Amino acid sequence: MPYIHKFIARAEGQKAYEILLQNGYKMREVQRLIDKGRLTCDGAVVSEKNALLSGEICLIDYETNPRGLQPIFECDKFAVFDKPSGVLSHPNGRHCEYSLNDEIWSLYGREASVAHRLDCETSGLIVVGKDKNAVVNLKKLFENRQVYKSYVALVYGKISENLHIEANMDLANDYDDVKMRMRICEDGKGAVTEILPIEYFADIDATLVRAVPLTGRQHQIRLHLFHVEHKILGEPLYGLSRLQIEKILDKEMNEAERILITGAPRLLLHSDEICFKFDGVEYKIKSKFDARNEFYKLVKIKIKDKR
């Protein structure tokens, strides 16, 4: 498990913040750790920095467990990883066993962080700042839409012409729905996606497309393609019932059932190319993943298996 209880001191009537300062933490780190419930005294979470503590003091800390994933590009300020499908961009809770953070922090230290996010099942390029200043400046580029991002996806049906999809979207407002699912709605935030067909595979009735999001909404490409009735193969959220979604998210659905319901064992969406200007230098980074052949094989092999 990445999160561990790390013993730091035995206290006898000392204030919480003093203990952390004595163990090398800066005041801004002290407040953050306490606010996040990371400090404990004899197993109980400490919630006040001025609390008087007596007993065994531990920090609930993230212990990296790298698996050897290396960046495909790096310079002094940032690196770019080709994230595999199924890997979280960052931990989603204390029971998360592995995320990209395991690689990032083991390589660059705790100030390094992703500058944007990819959904867990979406594979592909993700930019990582190596220090706090780089992270802040890179995030601004993404927030200000100064980054060109291009994805490839394998979708149901035949697409013969370019599609310009402009449909506002927002979080689902149905309390019985899955909280992370988005919806198309007139009063939502503006969202625009360009879809360019690359190749149609008649034997599996699916089209490989390039998707370019001109805005950066959560699940934008996934929802827009579902909206125009060309759902991405392997899609685990849109077009499914709540029960089906929960089984997939909770990893209670076996691969055969997942393929039967969604068409693929994973979401067939890959962040393929990213371009931006940083510190006066233009960067154009291309993924090394062969999405065309890998996606086709995933669907074709499974179709054969079902026969």
mmCIF file of N, CA, C and O in Angstrom, residues 91-192:
data_model
loop_
_atom_site.group_PDB
_atom_site.id
_atom_site.type_symbol
_atom_site.label_atom_id
_atom_site.label_comp_id
_atom_site.label_asym_id
_atom_site.label_seq_id
_atom_site.Cartn_x
_atom_site.Cartn_y
_atom_site.Cartn_z
ATOM 1 N N PRO A 91 -2.966 9.665 -7.041
ATOM 2 C CA PRO A 91 -3.726 8.782 -6.135
ATOM 3 C C PRO A 91 -5.148 9.277 -5.946
ATOM 4 O O PRO A 91 -5.404 10.476 -5.860
ATOM 5 N N ASN A 92 -6.096 8.350 -5.875
ATOM 6 C CA ASN A 92 -7.497 8.721 -5.668
ATOM 7 C C ASN A 92 -7.979 8.380 -4.263
ATOM 8 O O ASN A 92 -9.170 8.313 -3.999
ATOM 9 N N GLY A 93 -7.057 8.166 -3.351
ATOM 10 C CA GLY A 93 -7.428 7.836 -1.974
ATOM 11 C C GLY A 93 -6.345 7.029 -1.303
ATOM 12 O O GLY A 93 -5.361 6.621 -1.922
ATOM 13 N N ARG A 94 -6.522 6.780 -0.043
ATOM 14 C CA ARG A 94 -5.473 6.101 0.730
ATOM 15 C C ARG A 94 -5.364 4.619 0.435
ATOM 16 O O ARG A 94 -4.439 3.962 0.890
ATOM 17 N N HIS A 95 -6.307 4.093 -0.318
ATOM 18 C CA HIS A 95 -6.233 2.669 -0.670
ATOM 19 C C HIS A 95 -5.733 2.468 -2.105
ATOM 20 O O HIS A 95 -5.756 1.356 -2.615
ATOM 21 N N CYS A 96 -5.299 3.561 -2.739
ATOM 22 C CA CYS A 96 -4.754 3.467 -4.092
ATOM 23 C C CYS A 96 -3.391 2.781 -4.028
ATOM 24 O O CYS A 96 -2.494 3.224 -3.300
ATOM 25 N N GLU A 97 -3.226 1.720 -4.788
ATOM 26 C CA GLU A 97 -1.990 0.944 -4.725
ATOM 27 C C GLU A 97 -0.917 1.447 -5.676
ATOM 28 O O GLU A 97 0.272 1.171 -5.465
ATOM 29 N N TYR A 98 -1.292 2.175 -6.723
ATOM 30 C CA TYR A 98 -0.297 2.649 -7.682
ATOM 31 C C TYR A 98 -0.893 3.767 -8.523
ATOM 32 O O TYR A 98 -2.065 3.734 -8.888
ATOM 33 N N SER A 99 -0.087 4.770 -8.800
ATOM 34 C CA SER A 99 -0.484 5.837 -9.708
ATOM 35 C C SER A 99 0.777 6.386 -10.359
ATOM 36 O O SER A 99 1.903 5.995 -10.013
ATOM 37 N N LEU A 100 0.603 7.315 -11.286
ATOM 38 C CA LEU A 100 1.755 7.919 -11.945
ATOM 39 C C LEU A 100 2.646 8.647 -10.944
ATOM 40 O O LEU A 100 3.842 8.816 -11.164
ATOM 41 N N ASN A 101 2.056 9.072 -9.813
ATOM 42 C CA ASN A 101 2.845 9.724 -8.770
ATOM 43 C C ASN A 101 3.984 8.848 -8.268
ATOM 44 O O ASN A 101 5.023 9.355 -7.847
ATOM 45 N N ASP A 102 3.797 7.535 -8.270
ATOM 46 C CA ASP A 102 4.866 6.640 -7.819
ATOM 47 C C ASP A 102 6.116 6.825 -8.663
ATOM 48 O O ASP A 102 7.236 6.788 -8.149
ATOM 49 N N GLU A 103 5.916 6.999 -9.951
ATOM 50 C CA GLU A 103 7.051 7.206 -10.855
ATOM 51 C C GLU A 103 7.587 8.634 -10.738
ATOM 52 O O GLU A 103 8.801 8.846 -10.662
ATOM 53 N N ILE A 104 6.677 9.602 -10.726
ATOM 54 C CA ILE A 104 7.069 11.017 -10.713
ATOM 55 C C ILE A 104 7.879 11.358 -9.464
ATOM 56 O O ILE A 104 8.967 11.943 -9.546
ATOM 57 N N TRP A 105 7.363 10.987 -8.285
ATOM 58 C CA TRP A 105 8.045 11.353 -7.049
ATOM 59 C C TRP A 105 9.343 10.582 -6.856
ATOM 60 O O TRP A 105 10.283 11.102 -6.275
ATOM 61 N N SER A 106 9.386 9.355 -7.334
ATOM 62 C CA SER A 106 10.632 8.597 -7.196
ATOM 63 C C SER A 106 11.730 9.162 -8.093
ATOM 64 O O SER A 106 12.916 9.075 -7.770
ATOM 65 N N LEU A 107 11.334 9.775 -9.225
ATOM 66 C CA LEU A 107 12.312 10.346 -10.155
ATOM 67 C C LEU A 107 12.680 11.787 -9.831
ATOM 68 O O LEU A 107 13.850 12.177 -9.934
ATOM 69 N N TYR A 108 11.679 12.596 -9.427
ATOM 70 C CA TYR A 108 11.901 14.039 -9.340
ATOM 71 C C TYR A 108 11.616 14.660 -7.976
ATOM 72 O O TYR A 108 11.839 15.859 -7.805
ATOM 73 N N GLY A 109 11.101 13.888 -7.015
ATOM 74 C CA GLY A 109 10.812 14.444 -5.703
ATOM 75 C C GLY A 109 9.371 14.892 -5.552
ATOM 76 O O GLY A 109 8.596 14.921 -6.509
ATOM 77 N N ARG A 110 9.021 15.297 -4.320
ATOM 78 C CA ARG A 110 7.630 15.559 -3.971
ATOM 79 C C ARG A 110 7.063 16.857 -4.539
ATOM 80 O O ARG A 110 5.850 17.059 -4.513
ATOM 81 N N GLU A 111 7.905 17.762 -5.032
ATOM 82 C CA GLU A 111 7.379 18.996 -5.614
ATOM 83 C C GLU A 111 6.926 18.791 -7.066
ATOM 84 O O GLU A 111 6.231 19.638 -7.624
ATOM 85 N N ALA A 112 7.320 17.699 -7.663
ATOM 86 C CA ALA A 112 6.926 17.410 -9.046
ATOM 87 C C ALA A 112 5.461 16.984 -9.086
ATOM 88 O O ALA A 112 4.951 16.367 -8.148
ATOM 89 N N SER A 113 4.785 17.318 -10.198
ATOM 90 C CA SER A 113 3.353 17.000 -10.301
ATOM 91 C C SER A 113 2.914 17.056 -11.754
ATOM 92 O O SER A 113 3.516 17.741 -12.582
ATOM 93 N N VAL A 114 1.829 16.322 -12.043
ATOM 94 C CA VAL A 114 1.230 16.425 -13.377
ATOM 95 C C VAL A 114 0.659 17.827 -13.559
ATOM 96 O O VAL A 114 0.180 18.453 -12.607
ATOM 97 N N ALA A 115 0.727 18.335 -14.790
ATOM 98 C CA ALA A 115 0.213 19.668 -15.092
ATOM 99 C C ALA A 115 -1.230 19.618 -15.587
ATOM 100 O O ALA A 115 -1.896 20.643 -15.707
ATOM 101 N N HIS A 116 -1.711 18.427 -15.904
ATOM 102 C CA HIS A 116 -3.088 18.208 -16.349
ATOM 103 C C HIS A 116 -3.396 16.738 -16.064
ATOM 104 O O HIS A 116 -2.567 16.028 -15.498
ATOM 105 N N ARG A 117 -4.570 16.284 -16.417
ATOM 106 C CA ARG A 117 -4.960 14.916 -16.084
ATOM 107 C C ARG A 117 -5.470 14.161 -17.302
ATOM 108 O O ARG A 117 -5.983 14.749 -18.254
ATOM 109 N N LEU A 118 -5.319 12.848 -17.207
ATOM 110 C CA LEU A 118 -5.959 11.936 -18.151
ATOM 111 C C LEU A 118 -6.811 10.972 -17.341
ATOM 112 O O LEU A 118 -6.408 10.538 -16.255
ATOM 113 N N ASP A 119 -7.980 10.619 -17.867
ATOM 114 C CA ASP A 119 -8.800 9.603 -17.204
ATOM 115 C C ASP A 119 -7.996 8.325 -17.034
ATOM 116 O O ASP A 119 -7.102 8.029 -17.833
ATOM 117 N N CYS A 120 -8.337 7.558 -16.031
ATOM 118 C CA CYS A 120 -7.595 6.335 -15.717
ATOM 119 C C CYS A 120 -7.466 5.416 -16.933
ATOM 120 O O CYS A 120 -6.384 4.907 -17.236
ATOM 121 N N GLU A 121 -8.549 5.204 -17.680
ATOM 122 C CA GLU A 121 -8.521 4.263 -18.807
ATOM 123 C C GLU A 121 -7.999 4.888 -20.094
ATOM 124 O O GLU A 121 -7.728 4.184 -21.059
ATOM 125 N N THR A 122 -7.863 6.214 -20.132
ATOM 126 C CA THR A 122 -7.285 6.867 -21.300
ATOM 127 C C THR A 122 -5.770 6.759 -21.206
ATOM 128 O O THR A 122 -5.172 7.103 -20.190
ATOM 129 N N SER A 123 -5.162 6.295 -22.272
ATOM 130 C CA SER A 123 -3.707 6.196 -22.291
ATOM 131 C C SER A 123 -3.131 7.414 -22.997
ATOM 132 O O SER A 123 -3.849 8.184 -23.624
ATOM 133 N N GLY A 124 -1.802 7.576 -22.886
ATOM 134 C CA GLY A 124 -1.153 8.587 -23.695
ATOM 135 C C GLY A 124 -0.378 9.639 -22.949
ATOM 136 O O GLY A 124 -0.028 9.492 -21.777
ATOM 137 N N LEU A 125 -0.111 10.745 -23.649
ATOM 138 C CA LEU A 125 0.832 11.753 -23.196
ATOM 139 C C LEU A 125 0.302 12.578 -22.032
ATOM 140 O O LEU A 125 -0.831 13.067 -22.069
ATOM 141 N N ILE A 126 1.148 12.736 -21.028
ATOM 142 C CA ILE A 126 0.814 13.567 -19.878
ATOM 143 C C ILE A 126 2.068 14.308 -19.448
ATOM 144 O O ILE A 126 3.152 13.735 -19.351
ATOM 145 N N VAL A 127 1.915 15.621 -19.241
ATOM 146 C CA VAL A 127 3.043 16.502 -18.952
ATOM 147 C C VAL A 127 3.227 16.653 -17.450
ATOM 148 O O VAL A 127 2.257 16.852 -16.712
ATOM 149 N N VAL A 128 4.479 16.570 -16.999
ATOM 150 C CA VAL A 128 4.815 16.615 -15.578
ATOM 151 C C VAL A 128 5.823 17.725 -15.319
ATOM 152 O O VAL A 128 6.907 17.743 -15.915
ATOM 153 N N GLY A 129 5.473 18.675 -14.441
ATOM 154 C CA GLY A 129 6.425 19.695 -14.031
ATOM 155 C C GLY A 129 7.354 19.142 -12.964
ATOM 156 O O GLY A 129 6.914 18.418 -12.071
ATOM 157 N N LYS A 130 8.635 19.482 -13.054
ATOM 158 C CA LYS A 130 9.616 18.904 -12.124
ATOM 159 C C LYS A 130 9.752 19.680 -10.820
ATOM 160 O O LYS A 130 10.314 19.167 -9.858
ATOM 161 N N ASP A 131 9.264 20.922 -10.787
ATOM 162 C CA ASP A 131 9.283 21.705 -9.541
ATOM 163 C C ASP A 131 8.023 22.564 -9.495
ATOM 164 O O ASP A 131 7.255 22.622 -10.460
ATOM 165 N N LYS A 132 7.813 23.269 -8.360
ATOM 166 C CA LYS A 132 6.564 23.995 -8.165
ATOM 167 C C LYS A 132 6.351 25.082 -9.215
ATOM 168 O O LYS A 132 5.242 25.262 -9.722
ATOM 169 N N ASN A 133 7.394 25.828 -9.527
ATOM 170 C CA ASN A 133 7.254 26.896 -10.522
ATOM 171 C C ASN A 133 6.890 26.341 -11.892
ATOM 172 O O ASN A 133 6.036 26.892 -12.593
ATOM 173 N N ALA A 134 7.536 25.261 -12.276
ATOM 174 C CA ALA A 134 7.239 24.647 -13.567
ATOM 175 C C ALA A 134 5.800 24.147 -13.599
ATOM 176 O O ALA A 134 5.095 24.315 -14.603
ATOM 177 N N VAL A 135 5.353 23.541 -12.502
ATOM 178 C CA VAL A 135 3.982 23.026 -12.434
ATOM 179 C C VAL A 135 2.979 24.165 -12.605
ATOM 180 O O VAL A 135 2.022 24.072 -13.390
ATOM 181 N N VAL A 136 3.195 25.267 -11.871
ATOM 182 C CA VAL A 136 2.289 26.420 -11.947
ATOM 183 C C VAL A 136 2.238 26.976 -13.368
ATOM 184 O O VAL A 136 1.159 27.231 -13.923
ATOM 185 N N ASN A 137 3.405 27.161 -13.987
ATOM 186 C CA ASN A 137 3.453 27.746 -15.330
ATOM 187 C C ASN A 137 2.874 26.823 -16.398
ATOM 188 O O ASN A 137 2.212 27.281 -17.336
ATOM 189 N N LEU A 138 3.112 25.529 -16.247
ATOM 190 C CA LEU A 138 2.539 24.577 -17.194
ATOM 191 C C LEU A 138 1.022 24.515 -17.060
ATOM 192 O O LEU A 138 0.296 24.466 -18.062
ATOM 193 N N LYS A 139 0.528 24.529 -15.826
ATOM 194 C CA LYS A 139 -0.925 24.506 -15.615
ATOM 195 C C LYS A 139 -1.590 25.722 -16.242
ATOM 196 O O LYS A 139 -2.699 25.623 -16.789
ATOM 197 N N LYS A 140 -0.916 26.865 -16.178
ATOM 198 C CA LYS A 140 -1.480 28.075 -16.786
ATOM 199 C C LYS A 140 -1.640 27.912 -18.290
ATOM 200 O O LYS A 140 -2.619 28.382 -18.881
ATOM 201 N N LEU A 141 -0.680 27.243 -18.924
ATOM 202 C CA LEU A 141 -0.783 27.006 -20.368
ATOM 203 C C LEU A 141 -2.036 26.202 -20.696
ATOM 204 O O LEU A 141 -2.751 26.508 -21.664
ATOM 205 N N PHE A 142 -2.290 25.164 -19.899
ATOM 206 C CA PHE A 142 -3.472 24.336 -20.136
ATOM 207 C C PHE A 142 -4.745 25.118 -19.844
ATOM 208 O O PHE A 142 -5.718 25.050 -20.607
ATOM 209 N N GLU A 143 -4.756 25.863 -18.748
ATOM 210 C CA GLU A 143 -5.945 26.635 -18.380
ATOM 211 C C GLU A 143 -6.266 27.717 -19.409
ATOM 212 O O GLU A 143 -7.439 28.025 -19.661
ATOM 213 N N ASN A 144 -5.233 28.286 -20.011
ATOM 214 C CA ASN A 144 -5.422 29.360 -20.994
ATOM 215 C C ASN A 144 -5.552 28.846 -22.428
ATOM 216 O O ASN A 144 -5.493 29.631 -23.383
ATOM 217 N N ARG A 145 -5.679 27.535 -22.583
ATOM 218 C CA ARG A 145 -5.858 26.890 -23.891
ATOM 219 C C ARG A 145 -4.710 27.186 -24.844
ATOM 220 O O ARG A 145 -4.915 27.412 -26.046
ATOM 221 N N GLN A 146 -3.509 27.187 -24.302
ATOM 222 C CA GLN A 146 -2.326 27.426 -25.109
ATOM 223 C C GLN A 146 -1.596 26.130 -25.447
ATOM 224 O O GLN A 146 -0.443 26.158 -25.875
ATOM 225 N N VAL A 147 -2.290 25.028 -25.253
ATOM 226 C CA VAL A 147 -1.721 23.712 -25.532
ATOM 227 C C VAL A 147 -2.594 23.017 -26.579
ATOM 228 O O VAL A 147 -3.814 22.932 -26.419
ATOM 229 N N TYR A 148 -1.971 22.543 -27.651
ATOM 230 C CA TYR A 148 -2.679 21.753 -28.659
ATOM 231 C C TYR A 148 -2.590 20.283 -28.252
ATOM 232 O O TYR A 148 -1.501 19.742 -28.055
ATOM 233 N N LYS A 149 -3.753 19.654 -28.111
ATOM 234 C CA LYS A 149 -3.805 18.236 -27.743
ATOM 235 C C LYS A 149 -4.585 17.483 -28.813
ATOM 236 O O LYS A 149 -5.626 17.949 -29.281
ATOM 237 N N SER A 150 -4.065 16.331 -29.179
ATOM 238 C CA SER A 150 -4.716 15.514 -30.193
ATOM 239 C C SER A 150 -4.796 14.071 -29.700
ATOM 240 O O SER A 150 -3.817 13.540 -29.174
ATOM 241 N N TYR A 151 -5.958 13.470 -29.863
ATOM 242 C CA TYR A 151 -6.194 12.102 -29.425
ATOM 243 C C TYR A 151 -6.572 11.236 -30.619
ATOM 244 O O TYR A 151 -7.070 11.737 -31.636
ATOM 245 N N VAL A 152 -6.368 9.933 -30.483
ATOM 246 C CA VAL A 152 -6.937 8.984 -31.436
ATOM 247 C C VAL A 152 -7.887 8.067 -30.673
ATOM 248 O O VAL A 152 -7.646 7.735 -29.505
ATOM 249 N N ALA A 153 -8.962 7.686 -31.348
ATOM 250 C CA ALA A 153 -9.969 6.829 -30.728
ATOM 251 C C ALA A 153 -10.550 5.895 -31.775
ATOM 252 O O ALA A 153 -10.612 6.234 -32.965
ATOM 253 N N LEU A 154 -10.983 4.733 -31.335
ATOM 254 C CA LEU A 154 -11.697 3.796 -32.209
ATOM 255 C C LEU A 154 -13.150 3.828 -31.786
ATOM 256 O O LEU A 154 -13.471 3.525 -30.622
ATOM 257 N N VAL A 155 -14.027 4.204 -32.727
ATOM 258 C CA VAL A 155 -15.430 4.433 -32.388
ATOM 259 C C VAL A 155 -16.350 3.529 -33.200
ATOM 260 O O VAL A 155 -15.991 3.040 -34.272
ATOM 261 N N TYR A 156 -17.540 3.333 -32.682
ATOM 262 C CA TYR A 156 -18.557 2.538 -33.370
ATOM 263 C C TYR A 156 -19.005 3.231 -34.657
ATOM 264 O O TYR A 156 -19.176 4.448 -34.698
ATOM 265 N N GLY A 157 -19.202 2.429 -35.697
ATOM 266 C CA GLY A 157 -19.808 2.929 -36.923
ATOM 267 C C GLY A 157 -18.834 3.609 -37.862
ATOM 268 O O GLY A 157 -17.645 3.724 -37.588
ATOM 269 N N LYS A 158 -19.375 4.060 -38.975
ATOM 270 C CA LYS A 158 -18.565 4.681 -40.026
ATOM 271 C C LYS A 158 -18.692 6.196 -39.987
ATOM 272 O O LYS A 158 -19.793 6.744 -40.004
ATOM 273 N N ILE A 159 -17.540 6.864 -39.920
ATOM 274 C CA ILE A 159 -17.490 8.324 -40.028
ATOM 275 C C ILE A 159 -16.719 8.643 -41.302
ATOM 276 O O ILE A 159 -15.555 8.281 -41.437
ATOM 277 N N SER A 160 -17.362 9.324 -42.237
ATOM 278 C CA SER A 160 -16.746 9.597 -43.542
ATOM 279 C C SER A 160 -16.255 11.021 -43.692
ATOM 280 O O SER A 160 -15.400 11.309 -44.525
ATOM 281 N N GLU A 161 -16.812 11.938 -42.885
ATOM 282 C CA GLU A 161 -16.454 13.346 -43.016
ATOM 283 C C GLU A 161 -16.058 13.917 -41.656
ATOM 284 O O GLU A 161 -16.421 13.366 -40.605
ATOM 285 N N ASN A 162 -15.340 15.032 -41.694
ATOM 286 C CA ASN A 162 -14.983 15.709 -40.450
ATOM 287 C C ASN A 162 -16.243 16.148 -39.706
ATOM 288 O O ASN A 162 -17.231 16.562 -40.331
ATOM 289 N N LEU A 163 -16.181 16.068 -38.395
ATOM 290 C CA LEU A 163 -17.303 16.496 -37.557
ATOM 291 C C LEU A 163 -16.859 17.636 -36.652
ATOM 292 O O LEU A 163 -15.777 17.592 -36.059
ATOM 293 N N HIS A 164 -17.695 18.643 -36.568
ATOM 294 C CA HIS A 164 -17.481 19.747 -35.628
ATOM 295 C C HIS A 164 -18.574 19.621 -34.571
ATOM 296 O O HIS A 164 -19.749 19.858 -34.859
ATOM 297 N N ILE A 165 -18.186 19.207 -33.384
ATOM 298 C CA ILE A 165 -19.173 18.970 -32.324
ATOM 299 C C ILE A 165 -19.105 20.115 -31.321
ATOM 300 O O ILE A 165 -18.073 20.344 -30.684
ATOM 301 N N GLU A 166 -20.201 20.835 -31.216
ATOM 302 C CA GLU A 166 -20.296 21.956 -30.272
ATOM 303 C C GLU A 166 -21.524 21.718 -29.407
ATOM 304 O O GLU A 166 -22.657 21.878 -29.870
ATOM 305 N N ALA A 167 -21.306 21.289 -28.176
ATOM 306 C CA ALA A 167 -22.415 20.951 -27.287
ATOM 307 C C ALA A 167 -22.000 21.232 -25.848
ATOM 308 O O ALA A 167 -21.005 20.674 -25.359
ATOM 309 N N ASN A 168 -22.754 22.114 -25.189
ATOM 310 C CA ASN A 168 -22.460 22.454 -23.796
ATOM 311 C C ASN A 168 -22.604 21.235 -22.905
ATOM 312 O O ASN A 168 -23.440 20.344 -23.158
ATOM 313 N N MET A 169 -21.842 21.197 -21.825
ATOM 314 C CA MET A 169 -21.877 20.033 -20.947
ATOM 315 C C MET A 169 -21.621 20.422 -19.496
ATOM 316 O O MET A 169 -21.043 21.461 -19.198
ATOM 317 N N ASP A 170 -22.084 19.539 -18.608
ATOM 318 C CA ASP A 170 -21.904 19.767 -17.175
ATOM 319 C C ASP A 170 -22.042 18.431 -16.460
ATOM 320 O O ASP A 170 -22.433 17.423 -17.074
ATOM 321 N N LEU A 171 -21.761 18.421 -15.155
ATOM 322 C CA LEU A 171 -21.933 17.204 -14.378
ATOM 323 C C LEU A 171 -23.388 16.771 -14.372
ATOM 324 O O LEU A 171 -24.302 17.615 -14.391
ATOM 325 N N ALA A 172 -23.634 15.474 -14.327
ATOM 326 C CA ALA A 172 -25.001 14.954 -14.226
ATOM 327 C C ALA A 172 -25.645 15.504 -12.964
ATOM 328 O O ALA A 172 -25.022 15.540 -11.908
ATOM 329 N N ASN A 173 -26.898 15.960 -13.081
ATOM 330 C CA ASN A 173 -27.579 16.539 -11.916
ATOM 331 C C ASN A 173 -28.597 15.582 -11.314
ATOM 332 O O ASN A 173 -29.375 15.956 -10.443
ATOM 333 N N ASP A 174 -28.584 14.345 -11.764
ATOM 334 C CA ASP A 174 -29.486 13.323 -11.246
ATOM 335 C C ASP A 174 -28.807 12.642 -10.063
ATOM 336 O O ASP A 174 -27.742 12.050 -10.205
ATOM 337 N N TYR A 175 -29.375 12.755 -8.873
ATOM 338 C CA TYR A 175 -28.752 12.202 -7.678
ATOM 339 C C TYR A 175 -28.632 10.684 -7.725
ATOM 340 O O TYR A 175 -27.854 10.090 -6.993
ATOM 341 N N ASP A 176 -29.405 10.061 -8.595
ATOM 342 C CA ASP A 176 -29.326 8.611 -8.728
ATOM 343 C C ASP A 176 -28.282 8.190 -9.758
ATOM 344 O O ASP A 176 -28.052 7.009 -9.970
ATOM 345 N N ASP A 177 -27.662 9.165 -10.401
ATOM 346 C CA ASP A 177 -26.687 8.859 -11.433
ATOM 347 C C ASP A 177 -25.290 8.698 -10.813
ATOM 348 O O ASP A 177 -25.071 8.987 -9.637
ATOM 349 N N VAL A 178 -24.356 8.237 -11.641
ATOM 350 C CA VAL A 178 -22.965 8.137 -11.213
ATOM 351 C C VAL A 178 -22.392 9.550 -11.156
ATOM 352 O O VAL A 178 -22.487 10.308 -12.117
ATOM 353 N N LYS A 179 -21.775 9.916 -10.020
ATOM 354 C CA LYS A 179 -21.379 11.304 -9.775
ATOM 355 C C LYS A 179 -20.415 11.861 -10.805
ATOM 356 O O LYS A 179 -20.450 13.041 -11.123
ATOM 357 N N MET A 180 -19.521 11.036 -11.346
ATOM 358 C CA MET A 180 -18.512 11.550 -12.263
ATOM 359 C C MET A 180 -19.019 11.686 -13.690
ATOM 360 O O MET A 180 -18.345 12.246 -14.543
ATOM 361 N N ARG A 181 -20.225 11.190 -13.974
ATOM 362 C CA ARG A 181 -20.715 11.218 -15.348
ATOM 363 C C ARG A 181 -21.162 12.630 -15.726
ATOM 364 O O ARG A 181 -21.798 13.335 -14.956
ATOM 365 N N MET A 182 -20.805 13.040 -16.955
ATOM 366 C CA MET A 182 -21.176 14.342 -17.474
ATOM 367 C C MET A 182 -22.430 14.214 -18.337
ATOM 368 O O MET A 182 -22.834 13.112 -18.705
ATOM 369 N N ARG A 183 -23.034 15.356 -18.687
ATOM 370 C CA ARG A 183 -24.236 15.350 -19.517
ATOM 371 C C ARG A 183 -24.210 16.540 -20.472
ATOM 372 O O ARG A 183 -23.560 17.554 -20.212
ATOM 373 N N ILE A 184 -24.907 16.408 -21.575
ATOM 374 C CA ILE A 184 -25.099 17.513 -22.502
ATOM 375 C C ILE A 184 -26.268 18.347 -22.009
ATOM 376 O O ILE A 184 -27.341 17.814 -21.726
ATOM 377 N N CYS A 185 -26.081 19.660 -21.885
ATOM 378 C CA CYS A 185 -27.166 20.527 -21.412
ATOM 379 C C CYS A 185 -26.939 21.952 -21.901
ATOM 380 O O CYS A 185 -25.798 22.414 -21.997
ATOM 381 N N GLU A 186 -28.013 22.648 -22.216
ATOM 382 C CA GLU A 186 -27.924 23.989 -22.793
ATOM 383 C C GLU A 186 -27.252 24.974 -21.859
ATOM 384 O O GLU A 186 -26.531 25.877 -22.299
ATOM 385 N N ASP A 187 -27.479 24.831 -20.545
ATOM 386 C CA ASP A 187 -26.926 25.787 -19.588
ATOM 387 C C ASP A 187 -25.566 25.356 -19.045
ATOM 388 O O ASP A 187 -25.060 25.925 -18.079
ATOM 389 N N GLY A 188 -24.955 24.356 -19.674
ATOM 390 C CA GLY A 188 -23.646 23.892 -19.235
ATOM 391 C C GLY A 188 -22.526 24.747 -19.798
ATOM 392 O O GLY A 188 -22.740 25.775 -20.451
ATOM 393 N N LYS A 189 -21.300 24.314 -19.561
ATOM 394 C CA LYS A 189 -20.128 25.040 -20.049
ATOM 395 C C LYS A 189 -19.880 24.700 -21.520
ATOM 396 O O LYS A 189 -20.056 23.560 -21.946
ATOM 397 N N GLY A 190 -19.443 25.687 -22.277
ATOM 398 C CA GLY A 190 -19.193 25.479 -23.695
ATOM 399 C C GLY A 190 -18.112 24.436 -23.937
ATOM 400 O O GLY A 190 -17.116 24.379 -23.216
ATOM 401 N N ALA A 191 -18.324 23.600 -24.930
ATOM 402 C CA ALA A 191 -17.360 22.549 -25.258
ATOM 403 C C ALA A 191 -17.379 22.302 -26.757
ATOM 404 O O ALA A 191 -18.447 22.140 -27.354
ATOM 405 N N VAL A 192 -16.181 22.271 -27.367
ATOM 406 C CA VAL A 192 -16.061 22.100 -28.809
ATOM 407 C C VAL A 192 -14.998 21.043 -29.107
ATOM 408 O O VAL A 192 -13.892 21.096 -28.563
#
